[in-house]
Amino acid sequence: MSEEDKKEQLEEKELPSEQKPNAKKLSKLDVVKAFWRWTFFSHANYNYERLQATGVIHALSPIFKKLYGDDEDEMKAALLRHMQFFNTEPHFGGSILGVTIAMEEQKANGAPITDETINGLKTGLMGPLAGIGDTLWQGTLIPILLSFTISFAAKGNILMGPVLFAVLHLGIIWSIGYLAWMQGYNLGKEGIAKILQGSLLPTVMTYAQTLGPIVIGALSATFVKISTPMKLHLGKTVMKVQTGILDKLVLGLLPLAVTLLTYYLLRKKFKPTTVLLILVGIGVVGGIFWII
């Protein structure tokens, strides 16, 4: 081999994998299609052994076909490594699969990325990002949207109540989910690690964790309606327990008590249906004995 040939071969090895001749390159459309498959089917075949693994396979199988379609053994290996246990919040946590796609693309082009590296990254990130996503959606976004749409629903306004809630909710989570997915792909594993280690994310999470309970408290005080008709006969004076005692101690004390009882029961792993039956039972007994 001549010196010139050796030089060309060395330069080719030093090129990034996506810039090498005949490199396997995913298009933006490939990545976007995988995002929508994950969005709609991440929980379509949920099971307790692998949880979302089959959803991962369904979302990424077109990616694998493009990267490994000409190599049956590599295709089988890709499917097997992603059948490992996986579970995260599907929208914010989708950034993990964006990173995974980037790593698979590099691996298909000869980068020294092992199966253990890919699965280790998925396992390491799925917990933290699930916590972030659940806090943002269930603890912050949903209560905020409910705080101004539930009042319309209570008045029978379907358009400004459930319809507006669904449109806003889906629009927000899909938009953020798409951005997280694409950022994961564009930044790769190093970029996601930098985001998790930065100072901005803990600040955002602190505000989200604070705002969520505030909104829940406001919703409870506004929409949990419970009072007592009990009266105390003090000689010739009749005192209403609700207005004369409870409201003067803490305004909305009974709604707060019911809310805290519900929270306590759910924390104790009671099923929502069981909690509902307990609350109905309290209401029936309280109504019979004129307590509430």
Short mmCIF file of C-alpha atoms in Angstrom, two decimals:
data_model
loop_
_atom_site.label_atom_id
_atom_site.label_comp_id
_atom_site.label_asym_id
_atom_site.label_seq_id
_atom_site.Cartn_x
_atom_site.Cartn_y
_atom_site.Cartn_z
CA MET A 1 0.00 0.00 0.00
CA SER A 2 1.40 3.37 -0.97
CA GLU A 3 1.89 6.19 1.50
CA GLU A 4 -0.92 8.13 -0.20
CA ASP A 5 -3.36 5.23 0.24
CA LYS A 6 -2.40 4.89 3.90
CA LYS A 7 -2.97 8.61 4.40
CA GLU A 8 -6.42 8.46 2.80
CA GLN A 9 -7.37 5.44 4.93
CA LEU A 10 -6.23 7.20 8.10
CA GLU A 11 -8.19 10.34 7.22
CA GLU A 12 -11.30 8.25 6.61
CA LYS A 13 -10.97 6.64 10.06
CA GLU A 14 -10.66 10.06 11.68
CA LEU A 15 -13.87 11.32 10.08
CA PRO A 16 -17.00 11.35 12.23
CA SER A 17 -19.06 8.25 11.38
CA GLU A 18 -21.85 10.26 9.75
CA GLN A 19 -19.33 11.93 7.39
CA LYS A 20 -17.70 8.71 6.16
CA PRO A 21 -18.45 7.44 2.68
CA ASN A 22 -21.53 5.16 2.63
CA ALA A 23 -22.36 6.15 6.22
CA LYS A 24 -25.84 5.22 7.40
CA LYS A 25 -27.66 8.46 8.06
CA LEU A 26 -31.13 8.91 9.51
CA SER A 27 -33.31 11.69 8.20
CA LYS A 28 -35.29 14.05 10.39
CA LEU A 29 -38.44 12.37 9.12
CA ASP A 30 -37.19 9.02 10.43
CA VAL A 31 -36.69 10.47 13.90
CA VAL A 32 -40.03 12.30 13.87
CA LYS A 33 -41.91 9.16 12.81
CA ALA A 34 -40.32 7.28 15.69
CA PHE A 35 -41.48 10.04 18.05
CA TRP A 36 -45.11 9.74 17.00
CA ARG A 37 -45.02 5.94 17.21
CA TRP A 38 -43.70 6.24 20.75
CA THR A 39 -46.23 8.93 21.70
CA PHE A 40 -49.25 6.85 20.67
CA PHE A 41 -48.01 3.34 21.47
CA SER A 42 -45.64 3.63 24.46
CA HIS A 43 -48.23 1.95 26.71
CA ALA A 44 -50.12 -0.06 24.09
CA ASN A 45 -48.64 -3.40 25.16
CA TYR A 46 -47.78 -2.81 28.80
CA ASN A 47 -46.63 -5.82 30.82
CA TYR A 48 -45.08 -6.21 34.25
CA GLU A 49 -41.96 -8.03 33.09
CA ARG A 50 -40.71 -5.45 30.58
CA LEU A 51 -43.18 -2.56 31.03
CA GLN A 52 -42.58 -0.20 28.07
CA ALA A 53 -40.00 -2.34 26.24
CA THR A 54 -42.41 -3.48 23.53
CA GLY A 55 -43.42 0.16 23.02
CA VAL A 56 -39.74 1.00 22.54
CA ILE A 57 -39.39 -1.78 19.96
CA HIS A 58 -42.48 -0.59 18.09
CA ALA A 59 -41.25 3.01 18.03
CA LEU A 60 -37.69 2.22 17.00
CA SER A 61 -38.19 -0.74 14.66
CA PRO A 62 -38.24 1.47 11.50
CA ILE A 63 -34.98 3.03 12.74
CA PHE A 64 -33.46 -0.43 13.17
CA LYS A 65 -34.61 -1.49 9.71
CA LYS A 66 -32.87 1.49 8.17
CA LEU A 67 -29.67 1.03 10.18
CA TYR A 68 -29.45 -2.78 10.31
CA GLY A 69 -31.87 -3.97 7.63
CA ASP A 70 -29.06 -5.39 5.52
CA ASP A 71 -27.59 -7.37 8.44
CA GLU A 72 -29.93 -9.93 9.98
CA ASP A 73 -27.69 -10.63 12.98
CA GLU A 74 -27.33 -6.95 13.87
CA MET A 75 -31.08 -6.50 13.48
CA LYS A 76 -31.77 -9.34 15.90
CA ALA A 77 -29.22 -7.95 18.35
CA ALA A 78 -30.84 -4.51 18.24
CA LEU A 79 -34.28 -5.97 18.94
CA LEU A 80 -32.97 -8.11 21.80
CA ARG A 81 -31.08 -5.31 23.55
CA HIS A 82 -34.17 -3.10 23.58
CA MET A 83 -36.43 -5.81 24.97
CA GLN A 84 -34.86 -5.14 28.35
CA PHE A 85 -36.98 -3.61 31.11
CA PHE A 86 -37.75 0.06 30.47
CA ASN A 87 -40.13 2.43 32.21
CA THR A 88 -40.26 6.22 32.25
CA GLU A 89 -42.63 9.14 31.81
CA PRO A 90 -43.34 8.95 28.07
CA HIS A 91 -43.15 12.64 27.09
CA PHE A 92 -40.25 14.22 28.98
CA GLY A 93 -38.62 10.80 29.25
CA GLY A 94 -38.82 10.40 25.50
CA SER A 95 -35.54 12.30 25.32
CA ILE A 96 -33.88 9.04 26.44
CA LEU A 97 -34.99 7.35 23.24
CA GLY A 98 -33.84 10.36 21.23
CA VAL A 99 -30.39 9.79 22.71
CA THR A 100 -30.75 6.06 22.05
CA ILE A 101 -31.46 6.68 18.36
CA ALA A 102 -28.34 8.84 18.12
CA MET A 103 -26.26 6.11 19.76
CA GLU A 104 -27.72 3.40 17.51
CA GLU A 105 -26.89 5.52 14.47
CA GLN A 106 -23.31 5.89 15.65
CA LYS A 107 -23.08 2.17 16.46
CA ALA A 108 -24.36 1.23 12.99
CA ASN A 109 -21.54 3.33 11.53
CA GLY A 110 -18.85 1.54 13.50
CA ALA A 111 -18.60 3.55 16.72
CA PRO A 112 -17.40 1.40 19.67
CA ILE A 113 -20.74 1.49 21.53
CA THR A 114 -21.69 -1.71 23.35
CA ASP A 115 -25.11 -3.08 24.20
CA GLU A 116 -24.32 -2.50 27.87
CA THR A 117 -23.59 1.18 27.20
CA ILE A 118 -26.95 1.73 25.50
CA ASN A 119 -28.99 -0.16 28.09
CA GLY A 120 -26.99 1.38 30.93
CA LEU A 121 -27.82 4.86 29.68
CA LYS A 122 -31.53 4.00 29.33
CA THR A 123 -31.63 2.47 32.81
CA GLY A 124 -29.71 5.32 34.39
CA LEU A 125 -31.87 8.09 32.90
CA MET A 126 -35.34 6.55 33.04
CA GLY A 127 -35.80 7.14 36.79
CA PRO A 128 -34.69 10.79 37.03
CA LEU A 129 -36.56 11.83 33.88
CA ALA A 130 -39.67 9.96 35.00
CA GLY A 131 -39.61 11.95 38.24
CA ILE A 132 -39.23 15.21 36.34
CA GLY A 133 -41.99 14.39 33.87
CA ASP A 134 -44.47 13.18 36.49
CA THR A 135 -43.88 16.31 38.57
CA LEU A 136 -44.37 18.63 35.61
CA TRP A 137 -47.50 16.92 34.24
CA GLN A 138 -49.37 15.51 37.23
CA GLY A 139 -48.18 17.90 39.88
CA THR A 140 -48.13 21.16 37.92
CA LEU A 141 -49.64 21.22 34.43
CA ILE A 142 -52.86 19.29 35.09
CA PRO A 143 -53.79 21.22 38.28
CA ILE A 144 -53.13 24.55 36.54
CA LEU A 145 -55.29 23.62 33.55
CA LEU A 146 -58.03 22.28 35.81
CA SER A 147 -58.00 25.46 37.89
CA PHE A 148 -59.57 27.48 35.09
CA THR A 149 -61.36 24.83 32.99
CA ILE A 150 -63.18 22.93 35.73
CA SER A 151 -65.30 25.97 36.59
CA PHE A 152 -66.62 26.07 33.00
CA ALA A 153 -67.30 22.33 33.11
CA ALA A 154 -69.24 22.72 36.37
CA LYS A 155 -71.51 25.21 34.60
CA GLY A 156 -72.15 22.78 31.74
CA ASN A 157 -69.89 24.49 29.20
CA ILE A 158 -68.43 21.50 27.33
CA LEU A 159 -66.36 23.56 24.88
CA MET A 160 -64.57 25.68 27.50
CA GLY A 161 -64.44 22.80 29.99
CA PRO A 162 -63.34 19.29 28.96
CA VAL A 163 -62.67 20.16 25.30
CA LEU A 164 -60.41 23.12 26.12
CA PHE A 165 -58.65 21.07 28.82
CA ALA A 166 -57.96 18.22 26.38
CA VAL A 167 -56.73 20.54 23.62
CA LEU A 168 -54.40 22.50 25.92
CA HIS A 169 -53.16 19.41 27.71
CA LEU A 170 -52.34 17.46 24.56
CA GLY A 171 -50.93 20.51 22.81
CA ILE A 172 -48.52 21.26 25.66
CA ILE A 173 -47.35 17.71 26.39
CA TRP A 174 -46.92 16.84 22.72
CA SER A 175 -44.97 20.05 22.06
CA ILE A 176 -42.63 19.55 24.99
CA GLY A 177 -42.38 15.83 24.26
CA TYR A 178 -41.37 16.55 20.66
CA LEU A 179 -38.75 19.09 21.73
CA ALA A 180 -37.35 16.71 24.35
CA TRP A 181 -37.18 13.87 21.82
CA MET A 182 -35.42 15.94 19.16
CA GLN A 183 -33.06 17.54 21.68
CA GLY A 184 -32.14 14.09 22.93
CA TYR A 185 -31.30 13.01 19.39
CA ASN A 186 -29.41 16.21 18.51
CA LEU A 187 -27.45 16.51 21.75
CA GLY A 188 -26.69 12.83 22.34
CA LYS A 189 -25.84 11.30 25.69
CA GLU A 190 -23.34 14.02 26.66
CA GLY A 191 -25.91 16.76 26.12
CA ILE A 192 -28.55 15.09 28.30
CA ALA A 193 -25.97 14.55 31.04
CA LYS A 194 -25.09 18.27 30.95
CA ILE A 195 -28.76 19.24 31.21
CA LEU A 196 -29.28 16.99 34.23
CA GLN A 197 -26.14 18.34 35.91
CA GLY A 198 -26.88 22.01 35.20
CA SER A 199 -28.40 24.52 37.62
CA LEU A 200 -31.46 25.44 35.53
CA LEU A 201 -33.27 22.11 35.85
CA PRO A 202 -33.20 21.97 39.69
CA THR A 203 -34.53 25.54 39.77
CA VAL A 204 -37.40 24.71 37.41
CA MET A 205 -38.21 21.58 39.42
CA THR A 206 -38.27 23.53 42.69
CA TYR A 207 -40.77 26.01 41.29
CA ALA A 208 -42.86 23.21 39.77
CA GLN A 209 -42.93 21.24 43.02
CA THR A 210 -43.99 24.39 44.89
CA LEU A 211 -46.59 25.55 42.40
CA GLY A 212 -48.31 22.17 42.12
CA PRO A 213 -49.40 21.86 45.78
CA ILE A 214 -50.49 25.53 45.81
CA VAL A 215 -52.81 24.94 42.86
CA ILE A 216 -54.10 21.67 44.38
CA GLY A 217 -54.85 23.52 47.62
CA ALA A 218 -56.74 26.23 45.73
CA LEU A 219 -58.76 23.62 43.82
CA SER A 220 -59.62 21.80 47.05
CA ALA A 221 -60.77 24.98 48.76
CA THR A 222 -62.86 25.99 45.75
CA PHE A 223 -64.50 22.75 44.66
CA VAL A 224 -64.65 20.50 47.73
CA LYS A 225 -67.96 21.52 49.29
CA ILE A 226 -68.79 20.13 52.72
CA SER A 227 -70.35 21.69 55.81
CA THR A 228 -72.22 20.60 58.92
CA PRO A 229 -75.81 21.55 59.87
CA MET A 230 -75.14 20.76 63.55
CA LYS A 231 -76.30 23.28 66.11
CA LEU A 232 -75.50 23.76 69.78
CA HIS A 233 -78.30 24.84 72.13
CA LEU A 234 -76.76 27.02 74.84
CA GLY A 235 -79.71 28.04 76.97
CA LYS A 236 -81.81 30.31 74.83
CA THR A 237 -79.00 30.75 72.33
CA VAL A 238 -78.57 28.47 69.33
CA MET A 239 -75.08 28.39 67.85
CA LYS A 240 -74.38 26.90 64.40
CA VAL A 241 -71.28 24.74 64.60
CA GLN A 242 -70.23 25.58 61.03
CA THR A 243 -70.35 29.38 61.16
CA GLY A 244 -69.98 29.85 64.88
CA ILE A 245 -67.07 27.54 65.54
CA LEU A 246 -65.43 25.85 62.54
CA ASP A 247 -65.31 28.87 60.22
CA LYS A 248 -63.85 30.98 63.00
CA LEU A 249 -61.16 28.41 63.72
CA VAL A 250 -60.10 27.72 60.11
CA LEU A 251 -62.19 28.74 57.13
CA GLY A 252 -62.81 25.62 55.02
CA LEU A 253 -61.73 23.23 57.78
CA LEU A 254 -64.03 20.38 56.73
CA PRO A 255 -63.05 20.48 53.03
CA LEU A 256 -59.42 20.50 54.14
CA ALA A 257 -60.02 17.50 56.41
CA VAL A 258 -61.66 15.50 53.62
CA THR A 259 -58.85 16.40 51.21
CA LEU A 260 -56.18 15.35 53.69
CA LEU A 261 -58.05 12.13 54.46
CA THR A 262 -58.19 11.32 50.74
CA TYR A 263 -54.48 12.07 50.37
CA TYR A 264 -53.67 9.90 53.40
CA LEU A 265 -55.66 6.94 52.07
CA LEU A 266 -54.03 7.19 48.63
CA ARG A 267 -50.60 7.33 50.25
CA LYS A 268 -51.51 4.15 52.11
CA LYS A 269 -52.01 2.45 48.73
CA PHE A 270 -55.81 2.35 48.89
CA LYS A 271 -57.34 1.96 45.45
CA PRO A 272 -59.12 5.09 44.12
CA THR A 273 -62.40 3.14 43.97
CA THR A 274 -61.97 2.12 47.62
CA VAL A 275 -61.28 5.73 48.62
CA LEU A 276 -64.39 6.83 46.72
CA LEU A 277 -66.53 4.24 48.52
CA ILE A 278 -65.14 5.39 51.89
CA LEU A 279 -66.02 9.01 51.09
CA VAL A 280 -69.51 7.97 49.95
CA GLY A 281 -69.93 6.00 53.19
CA ILE A 282 -68.90 9.01 55.26
CA GLY A 283 -71.39 11.14 53.36
CA VAL A 284 -74.24 8.66 53.87
CA VAL A 285 -73.57 8.19 57.59
CA GLY A 286 -73.05 11.90 58.10
CA GLY A 287 -76.33 12.68 56.27
CA ILE A 288 -78.34 10.13 58.28
CA PHE A 289 -77.17 11.51 61.60
CA TRP A 290 -77.27 15.18 60.49
CA ILE A 291 -73.55 15.58 60.96
CA ILE A 292 -72.71 16.79 57.46
#
